[in-house]
Amino acid sequence: MSSPDLAAAGFSLEPSADVLEMRDWVHEFAKDVIRPAAAEWDEREETPWPIIEQAAKIGLYSLDFFATQWMDPAGLGMVVAFEELFWGDAGIGLALAGTGLAAVAVASNGTPEQMGEWLPQMFGGPGDVKLAAFCSSEPEAGSDVGAIRTSAVYDQAKDEWLLNGVKTWATNGGIADVHVVVATVDPKLGSRGQASFIVPPGTPGLSQGQKFRKHGIRASHTAEVILDNVRVPGRCLVGGKERLDTRLAKIAEGRSSGEQSAMRTFEKSRPSVAAMAVGIARAAVEYATEYATQRYQFGRPIGQNQAVAFMLADMQASVDAARLLTWRAAWMARHGMKFERAEGSMSKLVAGETAVRVTEQAIQILGGNGYTRDYPVERWHRDAKIFTIFEGTSEIQRMIIGRAVTGLDVR
């Protein structure tokens, strides 16, 4: 079938002209601004506010940019943008992208009024940038979302929700202007008895706990969030109380209530997280390939040796495969297609494990140089590891995929 025939049939692996133009624009920012600053902010282990401000000035860190890419007709805008940002650096990339998970939680599950009020406050604007944090994990509830103990009690007299608990591993936790918190409204129902709440800026009782010193993604702030008698208005229940009451009533009657909001947030975000891992992996393959063509041993480039060339071949094939799985999941999500075979989890699993493997192989190709901080591959390897852990571990992804494939209650 010829290319025109394929186009007429509606099939194409080529992103739109708008997405390609955006990709090149983001890549230039990653190349000229992010990558030169990556090592410094990795060492400092601080939020790179000057770079976030630069991104805001050109419209890269903005609600408009995120919304435009999220609504790309093919679903590829956001994943293409994230691949480029994380090609630049994962820590700085996550500092720029971390607000997105909280935004997705509200955009996917919130009312139009909530989206209109809170999404702009998550990003701010040039000269007054804002951050948001999505707070789900707890010290005793990581992969086991049903074990969340942060409580939400409704005060009908005041039309307020009272939140108490401790969240952990929260990107932007404690320094964010807007926090979206997953809490339990009915402990007997496990994850089905949970809801998400928006905590406005400056709300009394919310504070930062421990800030974590991490193996990788060090330019991204990760911390505990303490909720001590935090009161939020009734309108801050994501989706509204009527929807929550309807869902709980269905559960009480033994009917299906649909997927819990936090799980919907994770599922929708998985292709974007996979794209981040693809960006790191691609950076490592490109760097190792260039090194292998320029590094001479025994009178020839080391890339001329099969041991190195075959490694690079496997690395490149793995990155391309991970990208295709990511694009498929993003396309399906944009078109409202259900992940019948856990395609979102597939993309995240394969991309995350690919990033870890190819960054390690890049270190091997660079030899002793790769093991030093004078070369970026050791940092990329440290950064890559988180993609087999956060947003659902590789083991959890395999469990989800296994359930979808077998139809059995895999545990």
Coordinates of C-alpha atoms in Angstrom, one line a residue:
M1 CA 0.0 0.0 0.0
S2 CA 1.4 3.4 -1.0
S3 CA 1.8 6.3 1.4
P4 CA -1.2 8.2 0.0
D5 CA -3.3 5.0 0.4
L6 CA -2.2 4.8 4.1
A7 CA -3.0 8.4 4.7
A8 CA -6.5 7.9 3.2
A9 CA -7.0 4.9 5.4
G10 CA -6.3 7.2 8.4
F11 CA -3.1 5.4 9.5
S12 CA 0.1 7.3 10.1
L13 CA 3.1 7.1 12.5
E14 CA 4.1 10.7 11.6
P15 CA 3.1 13.3 14.2
S16 CA 1.2 16.3 12.9
A17 CA 3.1 19.4 11.7
D18 CA 2.1 21.2 14.9
V19 CA 3.5 18.5 17.1
L20 CA 6.7 18.4 15.1
E21 CA 7.1 22.1 15.3
M22 CA 6.5 21.9 19.1
R23 CA 9.0 19.0 19.4
D24 CA 11.8 21.1 17.8
W25 CA 11.0 24.1 20.0
V26 CA 11.1 22.1 23.2
H27 CA 14.2 20.3 22.0
E28 CA 16.0 23.6 21.6
F29 CA 15.1 24.6 25.1
A30 CA 16.3 21.2 26.4
K31 CA 19.5 21.5 24.5
D32 CA 20.3 25.1 25.2
V33 CA 18.9 25.7 28.7
I34 CA 18.2 22.4 30.5
R35 CA 21.2 20.1 29.5
P36 CA 24.0 22.7 30.3
A37 CA 22.5 23.2 33.8
A38 CA 21.7 19.6 34.6
A39 CA 24.9 18.6 36.5
E40 CA 24.8 21.8 38.6
W41 CA 21.2 21.3 39.8
D42 CA 21.8 17.5 40.3
E43 CA 24.6 18.4 42.7
R44 CA 22.6 21.2 44.4
E45 CA 19.5 19.0 44.9
E46 CA 17.3 22.0 44.8
T47 CA 14.3 23.1 42.7
P48 CA 15.6 24.9 39.6
W49 CA 13.5 28.0 40.0
P50 CA 15.5 30.1 37.4
I51 CA 14.9 27.4 34.8
I52 CA 11.2 27.1 35.6
E53 CA 11.0 30.9 35.3
Q54 CA 12.7 30.8 31.9
A55 CA 10.3 28.1 30.8
A56 CA 7.3 30.2 32.0
K57 CA 8.6 33.3 30.1
I58 CA 8.5 31.4 26.7
G59 CA 5.2 29.7 27.5
L60 CA 6.7 26.2 28.0
Y61 CA 5.7 26.1 31.7
S62 CA 2.1 27.2 31.4
L63 CA -1.4 25.9 31.6
D64 CA -1.9 26.8 28.0
F65 CA 1.0 24.7 26.8
F66 CA 0.0 21.7 28.9
A67 CA -3.6 21.9 27.9
T68 CA -2.8 22.3 24.2
Q69 CA -0.5 19.3 24.2
W70 CA -3.0 17.3 26.3
M71 CA -5.7 18.0 23.8
D72 CA -3.6 17.1 20.7
P73 CA -6.0 15.3 18.4
A74 CA -3.7 12.3 18.1
G75 CA -2.8 12.3 21.8
L76 CA 0.9 12.6 21.0
G77 CA 1.6 16.2 22.1
M78 CA 2.3 15.6 25.7
V79 CA 4.4 12.5 25.2
V80 CA 6.5 14.1 22.5
A81 CA 7.1 17.1 24.7
F82 CA 8.0 15.1 27.8
E83 CA 10.5 12.9 25.8
E84 CA 12.3 16.1 24.7
L85 CA 12.3 17.6 28.2
F86 CA 13.7 14.4 29.8
W87 CA 16.2 14.0 27.0
G88 CA 17.6 17.3 28.4
D89 CA 17.5 16.1 32.1
A90 CA 15.1 14.1 34.2
G91 CA 15.5 16.1 37.4
I92 CA 14.8 19.4 35.8
G93 CA 12.3 17.8 33.5
L94 CA 10.3 16.6 36.5
A95 CA 10.5 20.0 38.1
L96 CA 8.8 21.3 35.0
A97 CA 6.4 18.4 34.6
G98 CA 5.6 17.6 38.2
T99 CA 2.6 20.0 38.4
G100 CA 1.1 18.0 35.6
L101 CA 0.0 15.0 37.7
A102 CA -2.1 17.2 40.0
A103 CA -3.5 19.0 37.0
V104 CA -4.5 15.7 35.4
A105 CA -6.2 14.7 38.7
V106 CA -8.4 17.8 38.5
A107 CA -8.8 17.8 34.7
S108 CA -9.8 14.1 34.6
N109 CA -12.1 14.0 37.6
G110 CA -13.1 17.6 38.5
T111 CA -16.0 19.8 37.6
P112 CA -15.8 22.5 35.0
E113 CA -15.8 25.1 37.9
Q114 CA -13.0 23.3 39.7
M115 CA -10.9 23.2 36.5
G116 CA -11.5 26.9 35.9
E117 CA -10.6 27.9 39.4
W118 CA -7.7 25.7 40.2
L119 CA -5.8 24.8 37.1
P120 CA -4.5 28.4 36.5
Q121 CA -3.4 28.5 40.1
M122 CA -1.3 25.4 39.6
F123 CA 1.0 27.1 37.0
G124 CA 0.9 30.8 37.6
G125 CA 2.7 32.9 35.0
P126 CA 6.0 34.7 34.2
G127 CA 7.3 36.4 37.3
D128 CA 4.9 34.5 39.5
V129 CA 5.3 30.8 38.8
K130 CA 3.3 28.3 40.8
L131 CA 3.6 24.6 41.5
A132 CA 1.2 21.9 42.3
A133 CA 1.6 18.5 44.0
F134 CA -0.4 15.3 43.8
C135 CA -0.3 13.5 47.2
S136 CA -1.3 9.8 47.1
S137 CA 1.4 7.6 48.7
E138 CA 1.8 7.2 52.4
P139 CA 4.5 5.6 54.7
E140 CA 2.3 2.4 54.8
A141 CA 0.6 2.8 51.5
G142 CA 2.8 2.8 48.4
S143 CA 1.7 0.2 45.8
D144 CA -1.2 -0.7 48.1
V145 CA -3.4 2.2 47.4
G146 CA -6.2 0.6 49.3
A147 CA -4.1 1.0 52.5
I148 CA -4.3 4.8 52.5
R149 CA -5.1 6.1 56.0
T150 CA -5.3 9.8 55.5
S151 CA -8.9 10.6 56.5
A152 CA -11.4 13.0 55.2
V153 CA -14.4 13.8 57.4
Y154 CA -17.3 15.9 56.2
D155 CA -18.5 18.8 58.5
Q156 CA -22.0 19.3 57.2
A157 CA -22.7 22.3 59.4
K158 CA -19.7 24.2 57.9
D159 CA -19.7 22.5 54.5
E160 CA -16.0 21.7 55.0
W161 CA -13.8 18.6 54.9
L162 CA -11.4 17.9 57.7
L163 CA -8.2 16.1 56.5
N164 CA -5.7 14.4 58.7
G165 CA -2.7 12.2 57.7
V166 CA 0.8 12.0 56.3
K167 CA 1.7 11.8 52.7
T168 CA 5.1 10.8 51.3
W169 CA 7.1 10.8 48.1
A170 CA 5.1 13.8 46.9
T171 CA 6.7 15.7 44.0
N172 CA 6.6 19.4 45.0
G173 CA 5.2 18.3 48.3
G174 CA 5.1 21.2 50.8
I175 CA 6.5 23.8 48.4
A176 CA 3.5 23.6 46.0
D177 CA 0.9 26.3 45.9
V178 CA -1.9 23.8 45.3
H179 CA -2.0 20.2 46.7
V180 CA -4.3 17.5 45.5
V181 CA -4.7 14.9 48.3
V182 CA -6.1 11.4 48.1
A183 CA -7.9 10.6 51.3
T184 CA -10.3 7.9 52.7
V185 CA -13.9 8.9 53.3
D186 CA -15.1 5.4 54.2
P187 CA -12.3 3.1 55.5
K188 CA -14.5 0.0 55.2
L189 CA -14.4 0.3 51.4
G190 CA -10.7 0.4 50.9
S191 CA -9.7 2.2 47.6
R192 CA -13.4 2.4 46.7
G193 CA -14.0 4.6 49.7
Q194 CA -11.4 7.2 48.7
A195 CA -11.7 10.7 47.1
S196 CA -9.4 13.5 46.1
F197 CA -9.3 16.9 47.6
I198 CA -7.9 20.3 46.6
V199 CA -6.0 22.0 49.3
P200 CA -5.8 25.8 48.4
P201 CA -2.6 27.9 48.9
G202 CA -1.9 28.9 52.5
T203 CA -4.4 26.5 54.1
P204 CA -3.5 26.1 57.8
G205 CA -2.4 22.7 59.0
L206 CA -0.6 21.6 55.8
S207 CA 3.2 21.6 56.2
Q208 CA 6.2 19.9 54.7
G209 CA 7.7 17.0 56.5
Q210 CA 11.0 15.3 55.5
K211 CA 12.6 16.3 52.3
F212 CA 14.2 13.2 50.7
R213 CA 17.8 13.1 49.5
K214 CA 17.5 10.9 46.4
H215 CA 19.6 8.6 44.3
G216 CA 18.4 10.4 41.1
I217 CA 16.1 13.1 39.8
R218 CA 17.7 15.3 42.4
A219 CA 16.5 18.6 40.9
S220 CA 12.9 17.6 41.6
H221 CA 11.7 18.3 45.1
T222 CA 10.3 15.2 46.9
A223 CA 9.0 15.4 50.4
E224 CA 6.4 14.3 53.0
V225 CA 3.3 16.4 53.4
I226 CA 1.7 16.6 56.9
L227 CA -2.0 17.2 57.1
D228 CA -3.0 18.3 60.7
N229 CA -6.6 19.2 61.0
V230 CA -6.6 20.7 57.5
R231 CA -10.0 22.2 56.7
V232 CA -11.0 22.7 53.0
P233 CA -14.3 24.1 51.6
G234 CA -16.8 21.6 50.4
R235 CA -16.2 22.8 46.8
C236 CA -12.7 21.4 47.1
L237 CA -13.8 17.8 46.9
V238 CA -12.7 16.8 43.3
G239 CA -15.8 16.0 41.3
G240 CA -18.2 17.3 43.9
K241 CA -20.1 15.7 46.8
E242 CA -23.1 14.7 44.7
R243 CA -20.9 12.5 42.5
L244 CA -19.2 11.0 45.6
D245 CA -22.5 10.2 47.3
T246 CA -23.8 8.6 44.1
R247 CA -20.6 6.4 43.8
L248 CA -20.8 5.4 47.5
A249 CA -24.5 4.5 47.1
K250 CA -23.7 2.2 44.2
I251 CA -21.1 0.5 46.2
A252 CA -23.5 0.0 49.1
E253 CA -26.0 -1.6 46.7
G254 CA -23.3 -3.9 45.4
R255 CA -23.1 -2.2 42.0
S256 CA -20.0 -1.2 40.1
S257 CA -19.0 2.4 40.9
G258 CA -16.3 2.8 38.3
E259 CA -12.6 3.2 38.8
Q260 CA -11.4 5.2 41.9
S261 CA -10.2 8.7 41.0
A262 CA -6.5 8.2 42.0
M263 CA -6.3 5.1 39.9
R264 CA -7.8 6.9 36.9
T265 CA -5.2 9.6 37.4
F266 CA -2.3 7.1 37.4
E267 CA -3.7 5.2 34.4
K268 CA -4.1 8.4 32.3
S269 CA -0.6 9.6 33.3
R270 CA 1.2 6.3 32.5
P271 CA 2.0 7.1 28.8
S272 CA 3.4 10.5 29.8
V273 CA 5.6 8.9 32.5
A274 CA 6.7 6.3 29.9
A275 CA 7.7 9.1 27.5
M276 CA 9.9 10.6 30.2
A277 CA 11.7 7.3 30.5
V278 CA 12.1 7.1 26.7
G279 CA 13.7 10.6 26.7
I280 CA 16.4 9.4 29.2
A281 CA 17.0 6.2 27.3
R282 CA 17.3 8.0 24.0
A283 CA 19.8 10.5 25.5
A284 CA 21.9 7.5 26.6
V285 CA 21.8 5.7 23.3
E286 CA 22.7 8.9 21.4
Y287 CA 25.6 9.7 23.7
A288 CA 27.0 6.2 23.7
T289 CA 26.7 5.9 19.9
E290 CA 28.6 9.1 19.4
Y291 CA 31.3 8.0 21.9
A292 CA 31.7 4.6 20.3
T293 CA 32.4 6.2 16.9
Q294 CA 35.0 8.6 18.3
R295 CA 36.7 6.5 20.9
Y296 CA 39.6 4.6 19.4
Q297 CA 41.2 1.4 20.8
F298 CA 43.5 -1.0 19.0
G299 CA 43.5 1.4 16.0
R300 CA 39.8 1.6 15.3
P301 CA 36.6 3.0 16.8
I302 CA 35.3 0.8 19.5
G303 CA 31.9 0.9 17.8
Q304 CA 33.5 -1.2 15.0
N305 CA 33.7 -4.1 17.5
Q306 CA 30.7 -6.4 17.4
A307 CA 30.4 -6.5 21.1
V308 CA 29.8 -2.7 21.2
A309 CA 27.9 -2.4 17.9
F310 CA 25.5 -5.2 18.9
M311 CA 24.9 -3.6 22.2
L312 CA 24.1 -0.3 20.5
A313 CA 21.7 -2.1 18.1
D314 CA 19.8 -3.7 21.0
M315 CA 19.7 -0.3 22.8
Q316 CA 18.3 1.5 19.8
A317 CA 15.7 -1.2 19.0
S318 CA 14.6 -1.1 22.7
V319 CA 14.1 2.6 22.7
D320 CA 12.1 2.6 19.5
A321 CA 9.9 -0.2 20.8
A322 CA 9.3 1.6 24.0
R323 CA 8.4 4.8 22.1
L324 CA 5.9 2.9 19.9
L325 CA 4.2 1.4 23.0
T326 CA 4.0 4.8 24.5
W327 CA 2.5 6.4 21.4
R328 CA 0.0 3.6 21.2
A329 CA -1.2 4.1 24.8
A330 CA -1.3 7.9 24.4
W331 CA -3.3 7.6 21.2
M332 CA -5.7 5.2 22.8
A333 CA -6.2 7.4 25.8
R334 CA -6.9 10.5 23.7
H335 CA -9.5 8.6 21.7
G336 CA -11.3 7.3 24.8
M337 CA -10.3 3.7 24.2
K338 CA -10.2 1.4 27.2
F339 CA -6.9 -0.2 28.0
E340 CA -8.3 -3.7 27.6
R341 CA -4.9 -5.3 27.7
A342 CA -3.4 -2.8 30.1
E343 CA -1.7 -0.9 27.3
G344 CA -0.9 2.0 29.6
S345 CA 0.9 -0.3 32.0
M346 CA 2.7 -1.9 29.1
S347 CA 4.1 1.4 28.0
K348 CA 5.3 2.3 31.5
L349 CA 6.8 -1.1 32.2
V350 CA 8.8 -1.4 29.0
A351 CA 9.9 2.2 28.9
G352 CA 11.0 2.3 32.5
E353 CA 13.0 -1.0 32.3
T354 CA 14.4 0.0 29.0
A355 CA 15.7 3.3 30.5
V356 CA 17.5 1.4 33.3
R357 CA 19.0 -1.1 31.0
V358 CA 20.3 1.2 28.2
T359 CA 21.7 3.7 30.6
E360 CA 23.7 0.9 32.3
Q361 CA 24.8 -0.3 28.9
A362 CA 25.9 3.3 28.1
I363 CA 28.1 3.3 31.2
Q364 CA 29.6 0.0 30.0
I365 CA 30.4 1.4 26.6
L366 CA 32.1 4.4 28.1
G367 CA 34.0 2.2 30.5
G368 CA 35.7 4.1 33.4
N369 CA 34.7 7.4 31.9
G370 CA 31.0 6.4 32.2
Y371 CA 31.4 5.8 35.9
T372 CA 32.5 9.3 36.6
R373 CA 30.5 12.5 37.0
D374 CA 32.5 14.1 34.2
Y375 CA 30.2 12.3 31.8
P376 CA 26.4 12.4 32.0
V377 CA 25.6 8.7 31.6
E378 CA 26.0 7.9 35.3
R379 CA 23.5 10.6 36.2
W380 CA 21.1 9.3 33.6
H381 CA 21.4 5.8 35.0
R382 CA 20.6 7.2 38.5
D383 CA 17.7 9.1 37.1
A384 CA 16.3 6.1 35.2
K385 CA 15.9 3.9 38.2
I386 CA 12.9 5.8 39.5
F387 CA 10.9 4.8 36.4
T388 CA 10.7 1.2 37.7
I389 CA 9.4 2.5 41.0
F390 CA 7.2 5.5 41.0
E391 CA 3.8 5.8 39.4
G392 CA 3.4 2.1 40.0
T393 CA 6.4 -0.3 40.3
S394 CA 7.4 -2.6 37.5
E395 CA 6.0 -5.5 39.6
I396 CA 2.6 -3.7 39.9
Q397 CA 2.6 -3.1 36.1
R398 CA 3.2 -6.7 35.5
M399 CA 0.4 -7.7 37.9
I400 CA -2.0 -5.3 36.0
I401 CA -0.9 -6.7 32.7
G402 CA -1.2 -10.3 33.9
R403 CA -4.7 -9.7 35.1
A404 CA -5.7 -8.2 31.8
V405 CA -4.1 -11.0 29.8
T406 CA -5.3 -13.9 31.8
G407 CA -8.6 -12.6 33.1
L408 CA -7.6 -14.0 36.5
D409 CA -7.2 -12.3 39.9
V410 CA -3.4 -12.3 39.8
R411 CA -1.9 -11.3 43.2

